[in-house]
mmCIF file of C-alpha atoms and ligand atoms in Angstrom:
data_model
loop_
_atom_site.group_PDB
_atom_site.id
_atom_site.type_symbol
_atom_site.label_atom_id
_atom_site.label_comp_id
_atom_site.label_asym_id
_atom_site.label_seq_id
_atom_site.Cartn_x
_atom_site.Cartn_y
_atom_site.Cartn_z
ATOM 1 C CA MET A 326 -47.915 33.756 -1.445
ATOM 2 C CA GLN A 327 -44.996 35.075 0.385
ATOM 3 C CA SER A 328 -45.404 37.741 3.141
ATOM 4 C CA TYR A 329 -44.162 41.404 2.709
ATOM 5 C CA GLU A 330 -41.420 40.624 5.242
ATOM 6 C CA GLN A 331 -40.223 37.759 2.975
ATOM 7 C CA SER A 332 -40.446 39.910 -0.185
ATOM 8 C CA LEU A 333 -38.310 42.631 1.549
ATOM 9 C CA GLN A 334 -35.660 40.071 2.502
ATOM 10 C CA GLN A 335 -35.805 38.731 -1.061
ATOM 11 C CA THR A 336 -35.302 42.162 -2.424
ATOM 12 C CA ARG A 337 -32.499 42.893 -0.062
ATOM 13 C CA LYS A 338 -30.760 39.622 -1.310
ATOM 14 C CA PHE A 339 -31.285 40.596 -4.965
ATOM 15 C CA LEU A 340 -29.709 44.071 -4.310
ATOM 16 C CA LEU A 341 -26.743 42.724 -2.357
ATOM 17 C CA GLU A 342 -26.075 39.853 -4.899
ATOM 18 C CA HIS A 343 -25.773 41.637 -8.105
ATOM 19 C CA ASP A 344 -24.211 44.841 -9.591
ATOM 20 C CA ASP A 345 -24.613 47.248 -12.398
ATOM 21 C CA TYR A 346 -28.312 47.946 -12.257
ATOM 22 C CA LEU A 347 -30.606 49.891 -14.541
ATOM 23 C CA VAL A 348 -33.268 51.870 -12.386
ATOM 24 C CA VAL A 349 -36.426 52.817 -14.299
ATOM 25 C CA SER A 350 -39.819 54.188 -13.718
ATOM 26 C CA HIS A 351 -42.940 54.849 -15.723
ATOM 27 C CA VAL A 352 -43.516 57.181 -18.662
ATOM 28 C CA GLN A 353 -44.480 60.703 -17.695
ATOM 29 C CA PRO A 354 -43.093 60.293 -14.238
ATOM 30 C CA ASP A 355 -44.882 61.823 -11.285
ATOM 31 C CA GLY A 356 -43.446 62.664 -7.901
ATOM 32 C CA ASP A 357 -43.556 59.016 -6.583
ATOM 33 C CA ALA A 358 -41.849 57.717 -9.853
ATOM 34 C CA VAL A 359 -39.024 60.144 -9.569
ATOM 35 C CA SER A 360 -38.528 59.964 -5.949
ATOM 36 C CA SER A 361 -38.562 56.183 -5.979
ATOM 37 C CA THR A 362 -35.995 56.114 -8.842
ATOM 38 C CA LEU A 363 -33.637 58.280 -6.887
ATOM 39 C CA ALA A 364 -34.276 56.446 -3.605
ATOM 40 C CA VAL A 365 -33.155 53.103 -5.160
ATOM 41 C CA GLY A 366 -30.201 55.030 -6.686
ATOM 42 C CA TRP A 367 -29.311 56.542 -3.355
ATOM 43 C CA LEU A 368 -29.535 53.043 -1.637
ATOM 44 C CA LEU A 369 -27.330 51.531 -4.499
ATOM 45 C CA SER A 370 -24.701 54.206 -3.980
ATOM 46 C CA CYS A 371 -24.557 53.465 -0.315
ATOM 47 C CA LEU A 372 -24.067 49.807 -1.081
ATOM 48 C CA GLY A 373 -21.179 50.634 -3.401
ATOM 49 C CA LYS A 374 -23.044 49.375 -6.487
ATOM 50 C CA LYS A 375 -22.888 50.632 -9.944
ATOM 51 C CA TYR A 376 -26.146 51.886 -11.310
ATOM 52 C CA THR A 377 -27.703 53.914 -14.141
ATOM 53 C CA MET A 378 -31.076 55.755 -13.801
ATOM 54 C CA VAL A 379 -33.249 56.365 -16.814
ATOM 55 C CA ASN A 380 -36.671 57.542 -17.894
ATOM 56 C CA GLU A 381 -38.368 57.559 -21.291
ATOM 57 C CA GLY A 382 -38.900 61.275 -20.858
ATOM 58 C CA PRO A 383 -37.878 64.262 -18.852
ATOM 59 C CA ILE A 384 -38.126 64.815 -15.091
ATOM 60 C CA PRO A 385 -40.725 67.527 -14.241
ATOM 61 C CA SER A 386 -38.903 70.791 -13.634
ATOM 62 C CA ARG A 387 -40.410 71.319 -10.280
ATOM 63 C CA MET A 388 -38.539 68.187 -8.901
ATOM 64 C CA GLU A 389 -35.150 69.360 -9.865
ATOM 65 C CA TYR A 390 -34.310 69.916 -6.263
ATOM 66 C CA LEU A 391 -34.169 66.264 -5.591
ATOM 67 C CA TRP A 392 -30.754 64.604 -5.043
ATOM 68 C CA GLN A 393 -29.267 63.564 -8.408
ATOM 69 C CA SER A 394 -32.420 64.324 -10.263
ATOM 70 C CA GLY A 395 -30.043 65.610 -13.041
ATOM 71 C CA GLU A 396 -28.638 62.161 -13.251
ATOM 72 C CA ILE A 397 -31.650 60.466 -14.550
ATOM 73 C CA ILE A 398 -31.113 59.934 -18.299
ATOM 74 C CA ASN A 399 -33.995 61.210 -20.360
ATOM 75 C CA LEU A 400 -34.185 58.892 -23.411
ATOM 76 C CA THR A 401 -35.946 61.724 -25.626
ATOM 77 C CA ALA A 402 -32.770 63.820 -25.228
ATOM 78 C CA GLU A 403 -29.828 61.546 -24.432
ATOM 79 C CA ALA A 404 -28.718 58.228 -25.799
ATOM 80 C CA LEU A 405 -28.139 55.088 -23.607
ATOM 81 C CA THR A 406 -25.956 52.780 -25.710
ATOM 82 C CA ARG A 407 -25.898 49.476 -23.799
ATOM 83 C CA GLN A 408 -28.143 46.970 -22.398
ATOM 84 C CA TYR A 409 -28.509 45.861 -18.683
ATOM 85 C CA SER A 410 -28.857 42.387 -17.142
ATOM 86 C CA HIS A 411 -30.381 43.678 -13.745
ATOM 87 C CA VAL A 412 -33.223 46.144 -13.903
ATOM 88 C CA ILE A 413 -35.152 47.701 -11.146
ATOM 89 C CA CYS A 414 -38.640 48.948 -12.072
ATOM 90 C CA VAL A 415 -40.364 51.233 -9.533
ATOM 91 C CA ASP A 416 -43.998 52.422 -9.566
ATOM 92 C CA CYS A 417 -44.850 50.514 -12.755
ATOM 93 C CA ALA A 418 -47.995 48.553 -12.592
ATOM 94 C CA ASP A 419 -47.127 46.634 -15.688
ATOM 95 C CA PHE A 420 -44.167 46.094 -17.873
ATOM 96 C CA GLN A 421 -45.387 48.389 -20.693
ATOM 97 C CA ARG A 422 -45.312 51.329 -18.290
ATOM 98 C CA VAL A 423 -41.436 51.538 -18.575
ATOM 99 C CA GLY A 424 -42.059 52.804 -22.145
ATOM 100 C CA ARG A 425 -39.040 52.854 -24.343
ATOM 101 C CA THR A 426 -36.519 52.207 -21.573
ATOM 102 C CA GLN A 427 -37.173 48.625 -22.140
ATOM 103 C CA GLN A 428 -34.916 48.733 -25.241
ATOM 104 C CA HIS A 429 -32.074 48.704 -22.695
ATOM 105 C CA PHE A 430 -33.099 45.569 -20.823
ATOM 106 C CA ALA A 431 -31.079 42.530 -21.965
ATOM 107 C CA SER A 432 -33.441 39.778 -23.233
ATOM 108 C CA ASP A 433 -32.652 37.757 -20.245
ATOM 109 C CA ALA A 434 -32.571 40.546 -17.762
ATOM 110 C CA LEU A 435 -33.451 39.888 -14.190
ATOM 111 C CA ILE A 436 -36.185 42.333 -13.198
ATOM 112 C CA LEU A 437 -36.985 43.554 -9.737
ATOM 113 C CA ASN A 438 -40.601 44.905 -9.673
ATOM 114 C CA ILE A 439 -41.219 47.385 -6.733
ATOM 115 C CA ASP A 440 -44.663 48.835 -6.807
ATOM 116 C CA HIS A 441 -47.925 49.722 -4.937
ATOM 117 C CA HIS A 442 -50.632 49.489 -7.590
ATOM 118 C CA PRO A 443 -53.291 46.910 -7.002
ATOM 119 C CA THR A 444 -53.333 46.249 -10.604
ATOM 120 C CA ASN A 445 -49.690 45.246 -10.691
ATOM 121 C CA ASN A 446 -49.507 42.007 -12.773
ATOM 122 C CA GLY A 447 -46.536 40.633 -11.052
ATOM 123 C CA TYR A 448 -43.975 40.895 -13.897
ATOM 124 C CA GLY A 449 -40.267 40.336 -13.064
ATOM 125 C CA ALA A 450 -38.088 37.787 -11.314
ATOM 126 C CA VAL A 451 -38.372 39.338 -7.940
ATOM 127 C CA GLN A 452 -41.461 41.248 -6.771
ATOM 128 C CA LEU A 453 -41.941 43.668 -3.892
ATOM 129 C CA ILE A 454 -45.533 44.637 -4.242
ATOM 130 C CA LYS A 455 -47.570 46.182 -1.403
ATOM 131 C CA PRO A 456 -51.026 47.350 -2.695
ATOM 132 C CA ASP A 457 -52.018 49.054 0.440
ATOM 133 C CA ALA A 458 -48.794 51.241 0.467
ATOM 134 C CA ALA A 459 -49.680 54.897 -0.100
ATOM 135 C CA ALA A 460 -46.668 55.275 -2.509
ATOM 136 C CA THR A 461 -43.828 53.187 -3.813
ATOM 137 C CA ALA A 462 -41.648 55.532 -1.602
ATOM 138 C CA GLU A 463 -43.372 54.018 1.345
ATOM 139 C CA ILE A 464 -42.232 50.592 0.360
ATOM 140 C CA LEU A 465 -38.662 52.023 -0.133
ATOM 141 C CA PHE A 466 -38.907 53.598 3.303
ATOM 142 C CA ASP A 467 -39.381 49.959 4.635
ATOM 143 C CA LEU A 468 -36.660 48.582 2.370
ATOM 144 C CA LEU A 469 -34.070 51.114 3.336
ATOM 145 C CA LYS A 470 -34.676 50.193 6.993
ATOM 146 C CA THR A 471 -33.724 46.597 6.300
ATOM 147 C CA PHE A 472 -30.203 47.941 5.379
ATOM 148 C CA GLY A 473 -28.099 49.428 8.184
ATOM 149 C CA VAL A 474 -27.364 52.613 6.151
ATOM 150 C CA GLN A 475 -27.306 56.146 7.685
ATOM 151 C CA TRP A 476 -30.249 58.214 6.562
ATOM 152 C CA ASP A 477 -29.484 61.868 5.277
ATOM 153 C CA ILE A 478 -31.614 64.711 4.212
ATOM 154 C CA ASP A 479 -31.394 63.772 0.610
ATOM 155 C CA ILE A 480 -32.985 60.466 0.945
ATOM 156 C CA ALA A 481 -35.430 61.769 3.532
ATOM 157 C CA THR A 482 -36.525 64.587 1.079
ATOM 158 C CA ALA A 483 -37.000 62.057 -1.671
ATOM 159 C CA ILE A 484 -39.081 59.645 0.440
ATOM 160 C CA TYR A 485 -41.102 62.519 1.685
ATOM 161 C CA THR A 486 -41.703 63.719 -1.962
ATOM 162 C CA GLY A 487 -43.161 60.469 -2.980
ATOM 163 C CA LEU A 488 -45.497 60.355 0.063
ATOM 164 C CA LEU A 489 -46.555 63.937 -0.345
ATOM 165 C CA THR A 490 -47.451 63.697 -3.901
ATOM 166 C CA ASP A 491 -49.202 60.292 -3.940
ATOM 167 C CA THR A 492 -51.258 61.213 -0.995
ATOM 168 C CA GLY A 493 -52.312 64.526 -2.539
ATOM 169 C CA GLY A 494 -50.679 66.343 0.321
ATOM 170 C CA PHE A 495 -51.613 63.692 3.011
ATOM 171 C CA ARG A 496 -55.373 64.090 2.211
ATOM 172 C CA TYR A 497 -56.367 61.004 0.276
ATOM 173 C CA ASN A 498 -57.686 57.964 1.941
ATOM 174 C CA ASN A 499 -54.190 56.267 1.581
ATOM 175 C CA THR A 500 -52.764 58.654 4.215
ATOM 176 C CA SER A 501 -52.437 55.958 6.906
ATOM 177 C CA ALA A 502 -51.020 56.144 10.332
ATOM 178 C CA LYS A 503 -47.988 54.433 8.899
ATOM 179 C CA VAL A 504 -47.473 57.195 6.452
ATOM 180 C CA MET A 505 -47.775 59.860 9.180
ATOM 181 C CA ALA A 506 -45.386 57.909 11.300
ATOM 182 C CA ALA A 507 -42.893 57.759 8.400
ATOM 183 C CA VAL A 508 -43.488 61.595 7.890
ATOM 184 C CA SER A 509 -42.633 62.254 11.409
ATOM 185 C CA GLU A 510 -39.401 60.515 11.212
ATOM 186 C CA LEU A 511 -38.629 62.253 7.919
ATOM 187 C CA LEU A 512 -39.361 65.729 9.288
ATOM 188 C CA ALA A 513 -37.163 64.945 12.316
ATOM 189 C CA LEU A 514 -34.350 64.342 9.834
ATOM 190 C CA GLY A 515 -34.783 67.922 8.673
ATOM 191 C CA VAL A 516 -37.167 67.676 5.678
ATOM 192 C CA ASN A 517 -38.739 70.975 4.945
ATOM 193 C CA GLY A 518 -42.413 70.051 4.697
ATOM 194 C CA PRO A 519 -44.090 73.434 3.872
ATOM 195 C CA GLU A 520 -41.383 74.304 1.178
ATOM 196 C CA LEU A 521 -41.969 70.985 -0.525
ATOM 197 C CA ALA A 522 -45.911 71.428 -0.369
ATOM 198 C CA GLU A 523 -45.359 74.808 -1.857
ATOM 199 C CA THR A 524 -43.036 73.655 -4.693
ATOM 200 C CA LEU A 525 -44.941 70.346 -5.528
ATOM 201 C CA LEU A 526 -48.631 71.171 -4.910
ATOM 202 C CA GLU A 527 -49.215 74.968 -4.676
ATOM 203 C CA GLU A 528 -46.961 76.559 -7.205
ATOM 204 C CA MET A 529 -48.191 76.568 -10.800
ATOM 205 C CA THR A 530 -46.471 77.624 -13.987
ATOM 206 C CA LEU A 531 -48.172 80.245 -16.216
ATOM 207 C CA ALA A 532 -48.558 77.428 -18.878
ATOM 208 C CA GLN A 533 -50.326 75.284 -16.282
ATOM 209 C CA VAL A 534 -52.864 78.077 -15.476
ATOM 210 C CA LYS A 535 -53.416 78.734 -19.261
ATOM 211 C CA VAL A 536 -54.005 74.991 -20.086
ATOM 212 C CA LEU A 537 -56.328 74.608 -16.956
ATOM 213 C CA ASN A 538 -58.285 77.655 -18.307
ATOM 214 C CA ARG A 539 -58.597 75.996 -21.710
ATOM 215 C CA ALA A 540 -59.577 72.574 -20.161
ATOM 216 C CA LEU A 541 -62.242 74.170 -18.017
ATOM 217 C CA THR A 542 -64.001 75.648 -20.975
ATOM 218 C CA THR A 543 -64.597 72.032 -22.367
ATOM 219 C CA LEU A 544 -66.309 70.899 -19.269
ATOM 220 C CA GLN A 545 -69.296 68.595 -19.775
ATOM 221 C CA MET A 546 -71.416 66.651 -17.449
ATOM 222 C CA SER A 547 -73.758 63.710 -17.613
ATOM 223 C CA PRO A 548 -77.540 64.393 -17.357
ATOM 224 C CA GLU A 549 -77.475 62.867 -13.902
ATOM 225 C CA GLY A 550 -74.436 65.079 -12.831
ATOM 226 C CA ASP A 551 -72.403 62.042 -11.743
ATOM 227 C CA ILE A 552 -69.787 62.101 -14.426
ATOM 228 C CA ALA A 553 -67.855 65.222 -15.509
ATOM 229 C CA TRP A 554 -65.126 65.418 -18.017
ATOM 230 C CA VAL A 555 -62.766 67.918 -19.812
ATOM 231 C CA HIS A 556 -60.318 67.501 -22.695
ATOM 232 C CA VAL A 557 -57.056 69.039 -23.896
ATOM 233 C CA THR A 558 -55.796 68.809 -27.500
ATOM 234 C CA PRO A 559 -52.236 69.042 -28.837
ATOM 235 C CA GLN A 560 -53.185 72.421 -30.132
ATOM 236 C CA ASP A 561 -54.093 73.634 -26.638
ATOM 237 C CA MET A 562 -50.726 72.282 -25.385
ATOM 238 C CA LEU A 563 -48.820 74.057 -28.077
ATOM 239 C CA GLU A 564 -50.675 77.485 -27.769
ATOM 240 C CA CYS A 565 -50.304 77.442 -23.979
ATOM 241 C CA GLY A 566 -46.675 76.331 -24.128
ATOM 242 C CA ALA A 567 -47.659 73.418 -21.773
ATOM 243 C CA ALA A 568 -45.681 70.294 -21.156
ATOM 244 C CA ASN A 569 -47.242 67.034 -19.862
ATOM 245 C CA GLU A 570 -46.454 67.973 -16.252
ATOM 246 C CA ASP A 571 -48.597 70.966 -16.622
ATOM 247 C CA LEU A 572 -51.747 68.686 -16.790
ATOM 248 C CA GLU A 573 -51.237 67.630 -13.257
ATOM 249 C CA GLY A 574 -54.158 68.332 -11.116
ATOM 250 C CA ILE A 575 -56.633 69.362 -14.003
ATOM 251 C CA VAL A 576 -58.609 66.195 -13.552
ATOM 252 C CA ASN A 577 -59.471 67.159 -9.960
ATOM 253 C CA TYR A 578 -61.610 69.900 -11.112
ATOM 254 C CA PRO A 579 -64.349 67.771 -12.812
ATOM 255 C CA ARG A 580 -63.870 65.244 -10.000
ATOM 256 C CA ASN A 581 -64.374 67.884 -7.236
ATOM 257 C CA ILE A 582 -67.798 69.027 -8.531
ATOM 258 C CA ARG A 583 -70.490 68.304 -5.845
ATOM 259 C CA GLY A 584 -72.437 65.213 -6.936
ATOM 260 C CA VAL A 585 -69.736 63.938 -9.322
ATOM 261 C CA GLU A 586 -68.637 60.293 -8.884
ATOM 262 C CA VAL A 587 -66.129 60.075 -11.682
ATOM 263 C CA GLY A 588 -64.085 62.894 -13.081
ATOM 264 C CA ILE A 589 -62.129 62.451 -16.379
ATOM 265 C CA LEU A 590 -59.394 64.365 -18.285
ATOM 266 C CA PHE A 591 -58.990 63.302 -21.834
ATOM 267 C CA LYS A 592 -55.717 64.163 -23.328
ATOM 268 C CA VAL A 593 -55.661 63.835 -27.149
ATOM 269 C CA ILE A 594 -52.310 62.309 -28.047
ATOM 270 C CA ASP A 595 -52.830 62.253 -31.805
ATOM 271 C CA GLU A 596 -55.566 61.404 -34.250
ATOM 272 C CA GLN A 597 -55.514 57.779 -33.144
ATOM 273 C CA ALA A 598 -54.884 57.888 -29.380
ATOM 274 C CA VAL A 599 -56.222 59.554 -26.307
ATOM 275 C CA LYS A 600 -54.980 59.258 -22.722
ATOM 276 C CA ALA A 601 -57.624 59.188 -20.104
ATOM 277 C CA SER A 602 -57.054 60.181 -16.432
ATOM 278 C CA LEU A 603 -59.743 58.927 -14.147
ATOM 279 C CA ARG A 604 -60.670 59.963 -10.639
ATOM 280 C CA SER A 605 -63.262 58.548 -8.451
ATOM 281 C CA ALA A 606 -65.122 60.016 -5.458
ATOM 282 C CA GLY A 607 -65.317 56.528 -3.965
ATOM 283 C CA LYS A 608 -68.220 54.637 -5.456
ATOM 284 C CA VAL A 609 -66.518 53.488 -8.618
ATOM 285 C CA ASP A 610 -63.272 51.448 -8.713
ATOM 286 C CA VAL A 611 -61.516 53.408 -11.563
ATOM 287 C CA ALA A 612 -58.628 50.938 -11.649
ATOM 288 C CA ALA A 613 -60.910 48.130 -12.701
ATOM 289 C CA LEU A 614 -62.469 50.565 -15.230
ATOM 290 C CA ALA A 615 -59.028 51.544 -16.606
ATOM 291 C CA GLN A 616 -58.043 47.867 -16.868
ATOM 292 C CA VAL A 617 -61.071 47.385 -19.380
ATOM 293 C CA PHE A 618 -58.929 49.594 -21.756
ATOM 294 C CA GLY A 619 -55.525 48.001 -20.805
ATOM 295 C CA GLY A 620 -54.668 50.649 -18.237
ATOM 296 C CA GLY A 621 -54.678 50.487 -14.474
ATOM 297 C CA GLY A 622 -53.836 52.380 -11.333
ATOM 298 C CA HIS A 623 -55.594 52.706 -7.961
ATOM 299 C CA THR A 624 -59.297 52.570 -6.970
ATOM 300 C CA ARG A 625 -59.674 56.309 -6.893
ATOM 301 C CA ALA A 626 -56.957 57.337 -9.455
ATOM 302 C CA ALA A 627 -56.168 55.449 -12.698
ATOM 303 C CA GLY A 628 -55.502 55.936 -16.330
ATOM 304 C CA ALA A 629 -55.508 54.210 -19.627
ATOM 305 C CA ARG A 630 -54.532 54.901 -23.299
ATOM 306 C CA ILE A 631 -57.439 54.521 -25.576
ATOM 307 C CA ASN A 632 -57.228 53.971 -29.319
ATOM 308 C CA GLY A 633 -59.396 56.291 -31.273
ATOM 309 C CA THR A 634 -60.373 59.938 -31.825
ATOM 310 C CA LEU A 635 -61.508 62.016 -28.994
ATOM 311 C CA GLU A 636 -65.141 61.477 -29.712
ATOM 312 C CA GLU A 637 -64.584 57.781 -29.852
ATOM 313 C CA ALA A 638 -62.712 57.659 -26.581
ATOM 314 C CA VAL A 639 -65.239 59.867 -24.755
ATOM 315 C CA ALA A 640 -68.028 57.654 -25.936
ATOM 316 C CA GLN A 641 -66.328 54.403 -24.944
ATOM 317 C CA VAL A 642 -65.148 55.542 -21.616
ATOM 318 C CA LEU A 643 -68.576 57.080 -20.657
ATOM 319 C CA GLU A 644 -70.288 53.959 -21.553
ATOM 320 C CA GLU A 645 -67.959 52.031 -19.256
ATOM 321 C CA VAL A 646 -68.296 54.584 -16.403
ATOM 322 C CA LYS A 647 -72.050 54.260 -16.692
ATOM 323 C CA ARG A 648 -71.782 50.385 -16.473
ATOM 324 C CA HIS A 649 -69.766 50.920 -13.139
ATOM 325 C CA LEU A 650 -71.949 53.475 -11.476
HETATM 326 P P1 LIG B 1413 -52.674 59.820 -14.059
HETATM 327 O O1 LIG B 1413 -54.107 59.913 -14.342
HETATM 328 O O2 LIG B 1413 -52.257 60.829 -13.021
HETATM 329 O O3 LIG B 1413 -51.780 59.748 -15.117
HETATM 330 O O4 LIG B 1413 -52.431 58.520 -13.331
HETATM 331 C C1 LIG B 1413 -53.192 58.049 -12.179
HETATM 332 C C2 LIG B 1413 -52.747 56.652 -11.704
HETATM 333 O O5 LIG B 1413 -52.961 55.708 -12.654
HETATM 334 C C3 LIG B 1413 -51.315 56.578 -11.428
HETATM 335 O O6 LIG B 1413 -51.080 55.688 -10.313
HETATM 336 C C4 LIG B 1413 -50.820 55.907 -12.578
HETATM 337 O O7 LIG B 1413 -49.670 55.209 -12.344
HETATM 338 C C5 LIG B 1413 -51.977 55.024 -13.079
HETATM 339 N N1 LIG B 1413 -51.982 55.025 -14.637
HETATM 340 C C6 LIG B 1413 -52.009 56.105 -15.436
HETATM 341 N N2 LIG B 1413 -52.131 55.706 -16.735
HETATM 342 C C7 LIG B 1413 -51.859 54.389 -16.742
HETATM 343 C C8 LIG B 1413 -51.744 53.459 -17.748
HETATM 344 O O8 LIG B 1413 -51.887 53.738 -18.948
HETATM 345 N N3 LIG B 1413 -51.503 52.095 -17.324
HETATM 346 C C9 LIG B 1413 -51.537 51.789 -16.029
HETATM 347 N N4 LIG B 1413 -51.321 50.546 -15.782
HETATM 348 N N5 LIG B 1413 -51.597 52.619 -15.046
HETATM 349 C C10 LIG B 1413 -51.735 53.898 -15.383
HETATM 350 MN MN1 LIG B 1414 -47.102 55.735 -6.966
#
């Protein structure tokens, strides 16, 4: 097992040695996924390398302030015609998380896997995985330091965004002294912390409030009061004018109820599939729980896609949660 230092050096070598990279992150990208994609792009541009950034879907509109966010190709709206021999995956715990972007990986592509999920299964030719990093952006902070590049406000804002969102506004238990030391440096570079907190964590779209309202009317609790869950259907999404990004934060409501150990949001995808978002108050390792269904994540925040109807998914997940409690 190589050390983190060795992985950083190996990653540095990989980036310097090759050219023409495809930079991808996970489906339904969050703040860390988008920021990490852009941070890698920023570094490659400093190194004079060619690169293309892509995601299976759109970038959440509240992240449009990020440097070059408009350059990330959205495969649902734009075509990417060729394949790439060098691929950098950021914030993706397993290969399937890249979604349809994998159609653009050459069959013998060399993959660099940069991630912070404890459930990362170690895919790729080169791995830079730090399970105790608060965000993939934290790993990129370290990686960027190994290059003698001049930091600017764009990269500082991107890294700060990943740290801010994956720590829930510097509140979760991944908010380490190291995170705060990095934050201190980023603020000194001119990052506008309060404005980013407002844009990313406080501000809500009307659709988001409407879909939250719907979801809360579906709240159910276990008889013991230790599991709480809500659901959202495609019809709710349609009637509220909500996009996927508008579901951000809903799962915290069931999780935050006093006495609840596991909070769940079930998002019905279609008649045969449901996405479950799981949050733990600390007792249950929801990453391990999500892995039972082929998903993954972190001990306190994880997700999985479950085959079946809403009723079937709820029954299966609740049974598994009870086993873990
Ligand atoms: P969310 O519930 O907000 O979608 O995701 C919470 C955490 O679980 C994130 O770290 C996310 O990357 C991870 N996660 C969500 N869904 C999946 C999934 O289907 N597979 C894996 N491996 N991780 C997931
Ligand atoms: Mn992350």
